[in-house]
Every structure is written in structure tokens, then in C-alpha cells.
């Protein structure tokens, strides 16, 4: 959805509503479809943890991180599809590790994670998609603190860092 702020930005930066720059469309899409939805998944994950709903906590956590990473890609003009050279535009699926590698590869972003955040992301990669408990499932007493730290380090990059010019 495009709000008044978006409409004003678009009309000031293009000659007509039909000539919206692709970068603007990607930023709106990244914000509305990925970052905002990731915020909802993060809130759900926190609630699920407090309610002792382990699998729901893990799934919502994994979904939040996946969407934040995809938002970073779009905000920086990159595809949210996997750049696997053997398969044209394959979906990343729930592979947080592959998404993270794509985000780290963005030039001039200088994105990195602390060791403990990387470990928790790896944990979510293995446990998050296990929502049907097809393998042994577990969590730790400090999982909420670890999720908070990971989200804090990732979400701050969920914006466009490209300079905006006005005519």
C-alpha cells in the first residue's frame, strides 16, 4: 500500500504516477511486504516464547529473520531470489545462511553479524523450518535474548542507504 508520504515522494520525483522509478517501487515493496511483515513475525515470536510455544517461536523467528534479510536485499536494489548460477532465479526458501551470504555480498553495505548472532541464525536455519517436528526440536532458555540481539543487528539495515536527490 502506498501512503501519502509515498505518493508525495513519487510525485516529486517523477513526471507522472506511471513513471515511478524502480528504486522507489522496490523500497515501498521492501518496507510493506518484507520489513513490516517481519516486524509482525518478530512480535509473534516474542509472544510465542512467553507462552512456551516452542515450535511457533522458532518458526516465527525464522520467518522474521528471512523477511528482514530479503528486505535488505530489495532496499539495496538486489533480487530477493537466489542467485544460484545453476538454476535461474531459484527461491531462497528458508535458507537463512544463503540469504545472509547475499546480504553480506552487497557492496558498501559493510554488513556483518557478531559471533553469537551468527550462531543463533544458524540455529534458526536448522530449527525454524522444523515446524512439523520432523526431527528433534529444542530451544534454549536465552533464545528470546538471542533473537532480540539478532533482530537488532539485522533490522537497522532494513532501509535504503542510497542518497536521495531532489530537483
mmCIF file of N, CA, C and O in Angstrom, residues 10-115:
data_model
loop_
_atom_site.group_PDB
_atom_site.id
_atom_site.type_symbol
_atom_site.label_atom_id
_atom_site.label_comp_id
_atom_site.label_asym_id
_atom_site.label_seq_id
_atom_site.Cartn_x
_atom_site.Cartn_y
_atom_site.Cartn_z
ATOM 1 N N UNK A 10 6.810 10.113 -4.626
ATOM 2 C CA UNK A 10 6.767 9.659 -6.012
ATOM 3 C C UNK A 10 6.415 10.787 -6.968
ATOM 4 O O UNK A 10 7.004 10.906 -8.036
ATOM 5 N N UNK A 11 5.453 11.623 -6.581
ATOM 6 C CA UNK A 11 5.055 12.692 -7.490
ATOM 7 C C UNK A 11 6.146 13.753 -7.608
ATOM 8 O O UNK A 11 6.297 14.376 -8.648
ATOM 9 N N UNK A 12 6.940 13.939 -6.562
ATOM 10 C CA UNK A 12 8.014 14.927 -6.636
ATOM 11 C C UNK A 12 9.223 14.395 -7.394
ATOM 12 O O UNK A 12 10.061 15.175 -7.831
ATOM 13 N N UNK A 13 9.326 13.089 -7.561
ATOM 14 C CA UNK A 13 10.491 12.502 -8.222
ATOM 15 C C UNK A 13 10.193 11.893 -9.582
ATOM 16 O O UNK A 13 11.051 11.254 -10.166
ATOM 17 N N UNK A 14 8.987 12.051 -10.090
ATOM 18 C CA UNK A 14 8.674 11.537 -11.421
ATOM 19 C C UNK A 14 7.670 12.454 -12.088
ATOM 20 O O UNK A 14 6.961 13.197 -11.434
ATOM 21 N N UNK A 15 7.644 12.389 -13.377
ATOM 22 C CA UNK A 15 6.766 13.288 -14.124
ATOM 23 C C UNK A 15 5.304 12.879 -14.012
ATOM 24 O O UNK A 15 4.423 13.704 -14.100
ATOM 25 N N UNK A 16 5.055 11.594 -13.833
ATOM 26 C CA UNK A 16 3.675 11.139 -13.688
ATOM 27 C C UNK A 16 3.644 9.918 -12.795
ATOM 28 O O UNK A 16 4.667 9.309 -12.521
ATOM 29 N N UNK A 17 2.466 9.572 -12.337
ATOM 30 C CA UNK A 17 2.319 8.399 -11.475
ATOM 31 C C UNK A 17 2.693 7.120 -12.201
ATOM 32 O O UNK A 17 2.999 6.120 -11.587
ATOM 33 N N UNK A 18 2.685 7.156 -13.547
ATOM 34 C CA UNK A 18 3.032 5.974 -14.335
ATOM 35 C C UNK A 18 4.534 5.853 -14.572
ATOM 36 O O UNK A 18 4.993 4.896 -15.164
ATOM 37 N N UNK A 19 5.281 6.836 -14.124
ATOM 38 C CA UNK A 19 6.722 6.853 -14.332
ATOM 39 C C UNK A 19 7.450 6.791 -12.989
ATOM 40 O O UNK A 19 8.350 7.568 -12.729
ATOM 41 N N UNK A 20 7.029 5.890 -12.144
ATOM 42 C CA UNK A 20 7.634 5.742 -10.822
ATOM 43 C C UNK A 20 8.961 5.012 -10.967
ATOM 44 O O UNK A 20 9.017 3.950 -11.580
ATOM 45 N N UNK A 21 10.029 5.567 -10.416
ATOM 46 C CA UNK A 21 11.327 4.896 -10.511
ATOM 47 C C UNK A 21 11.288 3.509 -9.860
ATOM 48 O O UNK A 21 10.653 3.313 -8.819
ATOM 49 N N UNK A 22 11.977 2.563 -10.475
ATOM 50 C CA UNK A 22 12.020 1.202 -9.956
ATOM 51 C C UNK A 22 12.556 1.171 -8.526
ATOM 52 O O UNK A 22 12.060 0.409 -7.697
ATOM 53 N N UNK A 23 13.527 2.006 -8.225
ATOM 54 C CA UNK A 23 14.102 2.023 -6.872
ATOM 55 C C UNK A 23 13.047 2.393 -5.832
ATOM 56 O O UNK A 23 13.037 1.851 -4.722
ATOM 57 N N UNK A 24 12.135 3.292 -6.189
ATOM 58 C CA UNK A 24 11.052 3.682 -5.278
ATOM 59 C C UNK A 24 10.089 2.521 -5.067
ATOM 60 O O UNK A 24 9.682 2.228 -3.943
ATOM 61 N N UNK A 25 9.745 1.851 -6.151
ATOM 62 C CA UNK A 25 8.839 0.702 -6.060
ATOM 63 C C UNK A 25 9.462 -0.387 -5.185
ATOM 64 O O UNK A 25 8.792 -0.956 -4.319
ATOM 65 N N UNK A 26 10.751 -0.655 -5.394
ATOM 66 C CA UNK A 26 11.427 -1.671 -4.588
ATOM 67 C C UNK A 26 11.452 -1.303 -3.114
ATOM 68 O O UNK A 26 11.268 -2.161 -2.247
ATOM 69 N N UNK A 27 11.674 -0.034 -2.813
ATOM 70 C CA UNK A 27 11.707 0.399 -1.409
ATOM 71 C C UNK A 27 10.338 0.274 -0.743
ATOM 72 O O UNK A 27 10.235 -0.167 0.405
ATOM 73 N N UNK A 28 9.292 0.651 -1.462
ATOM 74 C CA UNK A 28 7.938 0.517 -0.916
ATOM 75 C C UNK A 28 7.612 -0.957 -0.701
ATOM 76 O O UNK A 28 7.085 -1.347 0.342
ATOM 77 N N UNK A 29 7.960 -1.770 -1.675
ATOM 78 C CA UNK A 29 7.726 -3.218 -1.586
ATOM 79 C C UNK A 29 8.528 -3.814 -0.431
ATOM 80 O O UNK A 29 8.001 -4.594 0.368
ATOM 81 N N UNK A 30 9.800 -3.431 -0.323
ATOM 82 C CA UNK A 30 10.657 -3.943 0.756
ATOM 83 C C UNK A 30 10.089 -3.576 2.121
ATOM 84 O O UNK A 30 10.081 -4.392 3.045
ATOM 85 N N UNK A 31 9.594 -2.351 2.229
ATOM 86 C CA UNK A 31 9.046 -1.891 3.504
ATOM 87 C C UNK A 31 7.730 -2.593 3.844
ATOM 88 O O UNK A 31 7.566 -3.127 4.937
ATOM 89 N N UNK A 32 6.792 -2.583 2.883
ATOM 90 C CA UNK A 32 5.445 -3.090 3.174
ATOM 91 C C UNK A 32 5.352 -4.607 3.196
ATOM 92 O O UNK A 32 4.672 -5.176 4.045
ATOM 93 N N UNK A 33 5.996 -5.266 2.261
ATOM 94 C CA UNK A 33 5.860 -6.717 2.127
ATOM 95 C C UNK A 33 6.841 -7.459 3.017
ATOM 96 O O UNK A 33 6.514 -8.508 3.558
ATOM 97 N N UNK A 34 8.035 -6.931 3.167
ATOM 98 C CA UNK A 34 9.035 -7.667 3.935
ATOM 99 C C UNK A 34 9.270 -7.089 5.325
ATOM 100 O O UNK A 34 9.052 -7.766 6.324
ATOM 101 N N UNK A 35 9.727 -5.835 5.437
ATOM 102 C CA UNK A 35 10.089 -5.316 6.763
ATOM 103 C C UNK A 35 8.900 -5.242 7.716
ATOM 104 O O UNK A 35 8.981 -5.705 8.853
ATOM 105 N N UNK A 36 7.786 -4.691 7.262
ATOM 106 C CA UNK A 36 6.624 -4.586 8.159
ATOM 107 C C UNK A 36 6.095 -5.958 8.556
ATOM 108 O O UNK A 36 5.718 -6.172 9.714
ATOM 109 N N UNK A 37 6.051 -6.884 7.614
ATOM 110 C CA UNK A 37 5.592 -8.242 7.936
ATOM 111 C C UNK A 37 6.584 -8.941 8.860
ATOM 112 O O UNK A 37 6.190 -9.707 9.744
ATOM 113 N N UNK A 38 7.871 -8.682 8.671
ATOM 114 C CA UNK A 38 8.884 -9.247 9.564
ATOM 115 C C UNK A 38 8.683 -8.728 10.990
ATOM 116 O O UNK A 38 8.846 -9.484 11.957
ATOM 117 N N UNK A 39 8.316 -7.454 11.115
ATOM 118 C CA UNK A 39 8.031 -6.910 12.449
ATOM 119 C C UNK A 39 6.896 -7.686 13.120
ATOM 120 O O UNK A 39 6.967 -7.997 14.310
ATOM 121 N N UNK A 40 5.858 -8.012 12.345
ATOM 122 C CA UNK A 40 4.739 -8.781 12.900
ATOM 123 C C UNK A 40 5.194 -10.184 13.319
ATOM 124 O O UNK A 40 4.797 -10.695 14.367
ATOM 125 N N UNK A 41 6.028 -10.818 12.485
ATOM 126 C CA UNK A 41 6.548 -12.147 12.836
ATOM 127 C C UNK A 41 7.415 -12.077 14.088
ATOM 128 O O UNK A 41 7.378 -12.975 14.931
ATOM 129 N N UNK A 42 8.191 -11.019 14.210
ATOM 130 C CA UNK A 42 9.040 -10.842 15.394
ATOM 131 C C UNK A 42 8.187 -10.687 16.657
ATOM 132 O O UNK A 42 8.458 -11.315 17.682
ATOM 133 N N UNK A 43 7.134 -9.890 16.567
ATOM 134 C CA UNK A 43 6.229 -9.725 17.714
ATOM 135 C C UNK A 43 5.560 -11.054 18.051
ATOM 136 O O UNK A 43 5.446 -11.424 19.222
ATOM 137 N N UNK A 44 5.148 -11.791 17.019
ATOM 138 C CA UNK A 44 4.539 -13.117 17.249
ATOM 139 C C UNK A 44 5.546 -14.057 17.908
ATOM 140 O O UNK A 44 5.194 -14.807 18.827
ATOM 141 N N UNK A 45 6.788 -14.028 17.457
ATOM 142 C CA UNK A 45 7.824 -14.889 18.040
ATOM 143 C C UNK A 45 8.006 -14.571 19.518
ATOM 144 O O UNK A 45 8.073 -15.486 20.355
ATOM 145 N N UNK A 46 8.084 -13.308 19.853
ATOM 146 C CA UNK A 46 8.251 -12.916 21.271
ATOM 147 C C UNK A 46 7.064 -13.402 22.102
ATOM 148 O O UNK A 46 7.242 -13.917 23.196
ATOM 149 N N UNK A 47 5.860 -13.248 21.563
ATOM 150 C CA UNK A 47 4.661 -13.712 22.281
ATOM 151 C C UNK A 47 4.677 -15.223 22.446
ATOM 152 O O UNK A 47 4.368 -15.738 23.521
ATOM 153 N N UNK A 48 5.037 -15.921 21.379
ATOM 154 C CA UNK A 48 5.090 -17.384 21.438
ATOM 155 C C UNK A 48 6.105 -17.876 22.461
ATOM 156 O O UNK A 48 5.859 -18.864 23.158
ATOM 157 N N UNK A 49 7.225 -17.200 22.572
ATOM 158 C CA UNK A 49 8.225 -17.587 23.569
ATOM 159 C C UNK A 49 7.643 -17.450 24.976
ATOM 160 O O UNK A 49 7.772 -18.355 25.799
ATOM 161 N N UNK A 50 6.991 -16.329 25.232
ATOM 162 C CA UNK A 50 6.402 -16.068 26.558
ATOM 163 C C UNK A 50 5.297 -17.072 26.884
ATOM 164 O O UNK A 50 5.062 -17.385 28.044
ATOM 165 N N UNK A 51 4.626 -17.579 25.841
ATOM 166 C CA UNK A 51 3.558 -18.560 26.036
ATOM 167 C C UNK A 51 4.065 -20.003 26.010
ATOM 168 O O UNK A 51 3.274 -20.942 26.041
ATOM 169 N N UNK A 52 5.387 -20.180 25.951
ATOM 170 C CA UNK A 52 6.025 -21.510 25.930
ATOM 171 C C UNK A 52 5.597 -22.330 24.710
ATOM 172 O O UNK A 52 5.468 -23.550 24.797
ATOM 173 N N UNK A 53 5.399 -21.661 23.589
ATOM 174 C CA UNK A 53 5.062 -22.328 22.333
ATOM 175 C C UNK A 53 6.341 -22.417 21.494
ATOM 176 O O UNK A 53 6.605 -21.591 20.632
ATOM 177 N N UNK A 54 7.143 -23.421 21.797
ATOM 178 C CA UNK A 54 8.482 -23.542 21.231
ATOM 179 C C UNK A 54 8.503 -23.542 19.705
ATOM 180 O O UNK A 54 9.204 -22.752 19.088
ATOM 181 N N UNK A 55 7.762 -24.437 19.072
ATOM 182 C CA UNK A 55 7.806 -24.540 17.615
ATOM 183 C C UNK A 55 7.303 -23.274 16.947
ATOM 184 O O UNK A 55 7.863 -22.830 15.950
ATOM 185 N N UNK A 56 6.261 -22.678 17.503
ATOM 186 C CA UNK A 56 5.735 -21.440 16.937
ATOM 187 C C UNK A 56 6.746 -20.302 17.110
ATOM 188 O O UNK A 56 6.887 -19.450 16.229
ATOM 189 N N UNK A 57 7.448 -20.301 18.260
ATOM 190 C CA UNK A 57 8.502 -19.309 18.469
ATOM 191 C C UNK A 57 9.596 -19.460 17.413
ATOM 192 O O UNK A 57 10.023 -18.485 16.787
ATOM 193 N N UNK A 58 10.046 -20.683 17.208
ATOM 194 C CA UNK A 58 11.129 -20.927 16.256
ATOM 195 C C UNK A 58 10.710 -20.572 14.829
ATOM 196 O O UNK A 58 11.463 -19.946 14.080
ATOM 197 N N UNK A 59 9.493 -20.966 14.453
ATOM 198 C CA UNK A 59 9.009 -20.681 13.098
ATOM 199 C C UNK A 59 8.855 -19.180 12.880
ATOM 200 O O UNK A 59 9.310 -18.637 11.876
ATOM 201 N N UNK A 60 8.224 -18.493 13.817
ATOM 202 C CA UNK A 60 8.034 -17.041 13.674
ATOM 203 C C UNK A 60 9.377 -16.309 13.671
ATOM 204 O O UNK A 60 9.556 -15.340 12.923
ATOM 205 N N UNK A 61 10.315 -16.775 14.471
ATOM 206 C CA UNK A 61 11.654 -16.176 14.494
ATOM 207 C C UNK A 61 12.335 -16.343 13.148
ATOM 208 O O UNK A 61 12.909 -15.389 12.593
ATOM 209 N N UNK A 62 12.277 -17.548 12.617
ATOM 210 C CA UNK A 62 12.898 -17.830 11.325
ATOM 211 C C UNK A 62 12.256 -16.969 10.237
ATOM 212 O O UNK A 62 12.949 -16.401 9.399
ATOM 213 N N UNK A 63 10.937 -16.860 10.246
ATOM 214 C CA UNK A 63 10.227 -16.073 9.249
ATOM 215 C C UNK A 63 10.595 -14.590 9.348
ATOM 216 O O UNK A 63 10.774 -13.916 8.333
ATOM 217 N N UNK A 64 10.705 -14.074 10.559
ATOM 218 C CA UNK A 64 11.082 -12.667 10.740
ATOM 219 C C UNK A 64 12.466 -12.399 10.153
ATOM 220 O O UNK A 64 12.651 -11.457 9.378
ATOM 221 N N UNK A 65 13.436 -13.237 10.491
ATOM 222 C CA UNK A 65 14.801 -13.034 10.006
ATOM 223 C C UNK A 65 14.856 -13.167 8.483
ATOM 224 O O UNK A 65 15.507 -12.368 7.799
ATOM 225 N N UNK A 66 14.153 -14.147 7.942
ATOM 226 C CA UNK A 66 14.107 -14.327 6.485
ATOM 227 C C UNK A 66 13.585 -13.068 5.801
ATOM 228 O O UNK A 66 14.158 -12.590 4.818
ATOM 229 N N UNK A 67 12.506 -12.504 6.319
ATOM 230 C CA UNK A 67 11.914 -11.317 5.702
ATOM 231 C C UNK A 67 12.791 -10.082 5.882
ATOM 232 O O UNK A 67 12.899 -9.254 4.965
ATOM 233 N N UNK A 68 13.443 -9.942 7.037
ATOM 234 C CA UNK A 68 14.356 -8.812 7.222
ATOM 235 C C UNK A 68 15.505 -8.889 6.216
ATOM 236 O O UNK A 68 15.883 -7.879 5.613
ATOM 237 N N UNK A 69 16.071 -10.073 6.023
ATOM 238 C CA UNK A 69 17.183 -10.221 5.084
ATOM 239 C C UNK A 69 16.736 -9.935 3.652
ATOM 240 O O UNK A 69 17.450 -9.282 2.882
ATOM 241 N N UNK A 70 15.547 -10.394 3.285
ATOM 242 C CA UNK A 70 15.025 -10.112 1.943
ATOM 243 C C UNK A 70 14.757 -8.613 1.775
ATOM 244 O O UNK A 70 14.981 -8.055 0.701
ATOM 245 N N UNK A 71 14.294 -7.960 2.831
ATOM 246 C CA UNK A 71 14.069 -6.514 2.770
ATOM 247 C C UNK A 71 15.386 -5.784 2.507
ATOM 248 O O UNK A 71 15.437 -4.856 1.686
ATOM 249 N N UNK A 72 16.448 -6.199 3.171
ATOM 250 C CA UNK A 72 17.749 -5.567 2.960
ATOM 251 C C UNK A 72 18.164 -5.694 1.500
ATOM 252 O O UNK A 72 18.651 -4.735 0.893
ATOM 253 N N UNK A 73 17.973 -6.880 0.937
ATOM 254 C CA UNK A 73 18.316 -7.078 -0.476
ATOM 255 C C UNK A 73 17.544 -6.105 -1.360
ATOM 256 O O UNK A 73 18.126 -5.428 -2.222
ATOM 257 N N UNK A 74 16.233 -6.011 -1.168
ATOM 258 C CA UNK A 74 15.409 -5.131 -2.010
ATOM 259 C C UNK A 74 15.739 -3.657 -1.787
ATOM 260 O O UNK A 74 15.804 -2.888 -2.755
ATOM 261 N N UNK A 75 15.933 -3.246 -0.533
ATOM 262 C CA UNK A 75 16.274 -1.847 -0.261
ATOM 263 C C UNK A 75 17.564 -1.438 -0.973
ATOM 264 O O UNK A 75 17.779 -0.265 -1.255
ATOM 265 N N UNK A 76 18.408 -2.416 -1.240
ATOM 266 C CA UNK A 76 19.684 -2.138 -1.892
ATOM 267 C C UNK A 76 19.694 -2.504 -3.367
ATOM 268 O O UNK A 76 20.756 -2.636 -3.989
ATOM 269 N N UNK A 77 18.490 -2.704 -3.941
ATOM 270 C CA UNK A 77 18.364 -2.932 -5.370
ATOM 271 C C UNK A 77 18.764 -4.317 -5.831
ATOM 272 O O UNK A 77 19.034 -4.523 -7.009
ATOM 273 N N UNK A 78 18.794 -5.286 -4.930
ATOM 274 C CA UNK A 78 19.148 -6.659 -5.278
ATOM 275 C C UNK A 78 17.902 -7.536 -5.283
ATOM 276 O O UNK A 78 16.917 -7.241 -4.606
ATOM 277 N N UNK A 79 17.967 -8.615 -6.000
ATOM 278 C CA UNK A 79 16.847 -9.546 -6.077
ATOM 279 C C UNK A 79 16.703 -10.315 -4.767
ATOM 280 O O UNK A 79 17.694 -10.646 -4.114
ATOM 281 N N UNK A 80 15.469 -10.611 -4.406
ATOM 282 C CA UNK A 80 15.196 -11.440 -3.233
ATOM 283 C C UNK A 80 15.102 -12.909 -3.631
ATOM 284 O O UNK A 80 14.605 -13.733 -2.891
ATOM 285 N N UNK A 81 15.576 -13.215 -4.835
ATOM 286 C CA UNK A 81 15.647 -14.604 -5.307
ATOM 287 C C UNK A 81 17.098 -15.033 -5.293
ATOM 288 O O UNK A 81 18.011 -14.228 -5.445
ATOM 289 N N UNK A 82 17.304 -16.314 -5.141
ATOM 290 C CA UNK A 82 18.648 -16.876 -5.018
ATOM 291 C C UNK A 82 19.442 -16.713 -6.309
ATOM 292 O O UNK A 82 18.956 -17.065 -7.377
ATOM 293 N N UNK A 83 20.680 -16.215 -6.220
ATOM 294 C CA UNK A 83 21.484 -16.020 -7.422
ATOM 295 C C UNK A 83 22.271 -17.274 -7.833
ATOM 296 O O UNK A 83 23.370 -17.182 -8.350
ATOM 297 N N UNK A 84 21.701 -18.451 -7.606
ATOM 298 C CA UNK A 84 22.358 -19.715 -7.953
ATOM 299 C C UNK A 84 22.570 -19.761 -9.462
ATOM 300 O O UNK A 84 21.618 -19.715 -10.237
ATOM 301 N N UNK A 85 23.824 -19.863 -9.891
ATOM 302 C CA UNK A 85 24.120 -19.823 -11.320
ATOM 303 C C UNK A 85 23.613 -21.050 -12.062
ATOM 304 O O UNK A 85 23.449 -21.027 -13.267
ATOM 305 N N UNK A 86 23.347 -22.133 -11.343
ATOM 306 C CA UNK A 86 22.873 -23.357 -11.980
ATOM 307 C C UNK A 86 21.361 -23.385 -12.181
ATOM 308 O O UNK A 86 20.846 -24.192 -12.924
ATOM 309 N N UNK A 87 20.639 -22.533 -11.459
ATOM 310 C CA UNK A 87 19.178 -22.503 -11.554
ATOM 311 C C UNK A 87 18.741 -21.050 -11.687
ATOM 312 O O UNK A 87 19.039 -20.239 -10.822
ATOM 313 N N UNK A 88 18.022 -20.716 -12.726
ATOM 314 C CA UNK A 88 17.622 -19.321 -12.912
ATOM 315 C C UNK A 88 16.635 -18.851 -11.839
ATOM 316 O O UNK A 88 15.557 -19.408 -11.698
ATOM 317 N N UNK A 89 17.048 -17.861 -11.089
ATOM 318 C CA UNK A 89 16.206 -17.203 -10.075
ATOM 319 C C UNK A 89 15.441 -18.172 -9.177
ATOM 320 O O UNK A 89 14.227 -18.081 -9.017
ATOM 321 N N UNK A 90 16.150 -19.096 -8.598
ATOM 322 C CA UNK A 90 15.574 -20.049 -7.659
ATOM 323 C C UNK A 90 15.232 -19.328 -6.350
ATOM 324 O O UNK A 90 15.918 -18.409 -5.944
ATOM 325 N N UNK A 91 14.177 -19.758 -5.703
ATOM 326 C CA UNK A 91 13.799 -19.180 -4.413
ATOM 327 C C UNK A 91 14.847 -19.513 -3.358
ATOM 328 O O UNK A 91 15.444 -20.583 -3.374
ATOM 329 N N UNK A 92 15.055 -18.596 -2.418
ATOM 330 C CA UNK A 92 15.945 -18.869 -1.296
ATOM 331 C C UNK A 92 15.343 -19.916 -0.367
ATOM 332 O O UNK A 92 16.051 -20.598 0.338
ATOM 333 N N UNK A 93 14.004 -20.007 -0.377
ATOM 334 C CA UNK A 93 13.355 -20.901 0.575
ATOM 335 C C UNK A 93 13.594 -20.381 1.982
ATOM 336 O O UNK A 93 13.588 -19.187 2.222
ATOM 337 N N UNK A 94 13.846 -21.277 2.892
ATOM 338 C CA UNK A 94 14.068 -20.891 4.291
ATOM 339 C C UNK A 94 15.546 -20.965 4.650
ATOM 340 O O UNK A 94 15.889 -21.111 5.809
ATOM 341 N N UNK A 95 16.417 -20.833 3.661
ATOM 342 C CA UNK A 95 17.858 -20.935 3.882
ATOM 343 C C UNK A 95 18.418 -19.580 4.310
ATOM 344 O O UNK A 95 18.877 -18.790 3.478
ATOM 345 N N UNK A 96 18.392 -19.324 5.596
ATOM 346 C CA UNK A 96 18.883 -18.054 6.110
ATOM 347 C C UNK A 96 20.357 -17.862 5.809
ATOM 348 O O UNK A 96 20.806 -16.734 5.583
ATOM 349 N N UNK A 97 21.115 -18.955 5.794
ATOM 350 C CA UNK A 97 22.544 -18.855 5.522
ATOM 351 C C UNK A 97 22.808 -18.327 4.106
ATOM 352 O O UNK A 97 23.688 -17.494 3.897
ATOM 353 N N UNK A 98 22.036 -18.775 3.135
ATOM 354 C CA UNK A 98 22.192 -18.289 1.758
ATOM 355 C C UNK A 98 21.764 -16.819 1.650
ATOM 356 O O UNK A 98 22.423 -16.021 0.964
ATOM 357 N N UNK A 99 20.691 -16.465 2.314
ATOM 358 C CA UNK A 99 20.257 -15.069 2.326
ATOM 359 C C UNK A 99 21.324 -14.185 2.959
ATOM 360 O O UNK A 99 21.647 -13.114 2.437
ATOM 361 N N UNK A 100 21.867 -14.643 4.068
ATOM 362 C CA UNK A 100 22.896 -13.865 4.751
ATOM 363 C C UNK A 100 24.107 -13.646 3.844
ATOM 364 O O UNK A 100 24.642 -12.533 3.774
ATOM 365 N N UNK A 101 24.532 -14.672 3.144
ATOM 366 C CA UNK A 101 25.669 -14.526 2.218
ATOM 367 C C UNK A 101 25.369 -13.476 1.149
ATOM 368 O O UNK A 101 26.242 -12.681 0.785
ATOM 369 N N UNK A 102 24.137 -13.458 0.642
ATOM 370 C CA UNK A 102 23.772 -12.458 -0.375
ATOM 371 C C UNK A 102 23.774 -11.048 0.204
ATOM 372 O O UNK A 102 24.188 -10.100 -0.468
ATOM 373 N N UNK A 103 23.323 -10.908 1.437
ATOM 374 C CA UNK A 103 23.321 -9.588 2.087
ATOM 375 C C UNK A 103 24.758 -9.131 2.349
ATOM 376 O O UNK A 103 25.113 -7.981 2.077
ATOM 377 N N UNK A 104 25.596 -10.022 2.842
ATOM 378 C CA UNK A 104 26.992 -9.675 3.119
ATOM 379 C C UNK A 104 27.706 -9.254 1.830
ATOM 380 O O UNK A 104 28.585 -8.391 1.856
ATOM 381 N N UNK A 105 27.305 -9.815 0.701
ATOM 382 C CA UNK A 105 27.954 -9.522 -0.586
ATOM 383 C C UNK A 105 27.551 -8.170 -1.184
ATOM 384 O O UNK A 105 28.132 -7.749 -2.180
ATOM 385 N N UNK A 106 26.596 -7.473 -0.589
ATOM 386 C CA UNK A 106 26.173 -6.172 -1.121
ATOM 387 C C UNK A 106 27.330 -5.182 -0.954
ATOM 388 O O UNK A 106 27.793 -4.957 0.168
ATOM 389 N N UNK A 107 27.788 -4.603 -2.061
ATOM 390 C CA UNK A 107 28.911 -3.665 -1.968
ATOM 391 C C UNK A 107 28.591 -2.455 -1.099
ATOM 392 O O UNK A 107 27.474 -1.940 -1.109
ATOM 393 N N UNK A 108 29.555 -2.025 -0.329
ATOM 394 C CA UNK A 108 29.491 -0.826 0.516
ATOM 395 C C UNK A 108 28.476 -0.884 1.651
ATOM 396 O O UNK A 108 28.232 0.125 2.298
ATOM 397 N N UNK A 109 27.858 -2.033 1.885
ATOM 398 C CA UNK A 109 26.900 -2.135 2.994
ATOM 399 C C UNK A 109 27.623 -2.400 4.311
ATOM 400 O O UNK A 109 27.170 -1.978 5.368
ATOM 401 N N UNK A 110 28.736 -3.105 4.257
ATOM 402 C CA UNK A 110 29.525 -3.435 5.448
ATOM 403 C C UNK A 110 28.689 -4.157 6.504
ATOM 404 O O UNK A 110 28.770 -3.858 7.693
ATOM 405 N N UNK A 111 27.874 -5.095 6.040
ATOM 406 C CA UNK A 111 27.006 -5.868 6.936
ATOM 407 C C UNK A 111 27.794 -7.038 7.517
ATOM 408 O O UNK A 111 28.492 -7.749 6.802
ATOM 409 N N UNK A 112 27.676 -7.216 8.807
ATOM 410 C CA UNK A 112 28.271 -8.380 9.469
ATOM 411 C C UNK A 112 27.476 -8.674 10.733
ATOM 412 O O UNK A 112 26.716 -7.839 11.213
ATOM 413 N N UNK A 113 27.646 -9.885 11.238
ATOM 414 C CA UNK A 113 26.991 -10.285 12.476
ATOM 415 C C UNK A 113 28.037 -10.654 13.516
ATOM 416 O O UNK A 113 29.110 -11.152 13.160
ATOM 417 N N UNK A 114 27.703 -10.422 14.757
ATOM 418 C CA UNK A 114 28.571 -10.897 15.838
ATOM 419 C C UNK A 114 28.499 -12.427 15.875
ATOM 420 O O UNK A 114 27.525 -13.022 15.394
ATOM 421 N N UNK A 115 29.501 -13.025 16.454
ATOM 422 C CA UNK A 115 29.606 -14.487 16.506
ATOM 423 C C UNK A 115 28.341 -15.124 17.094
ATOM 424 O O UNK A 115 27.789 -16.068 16.531
#
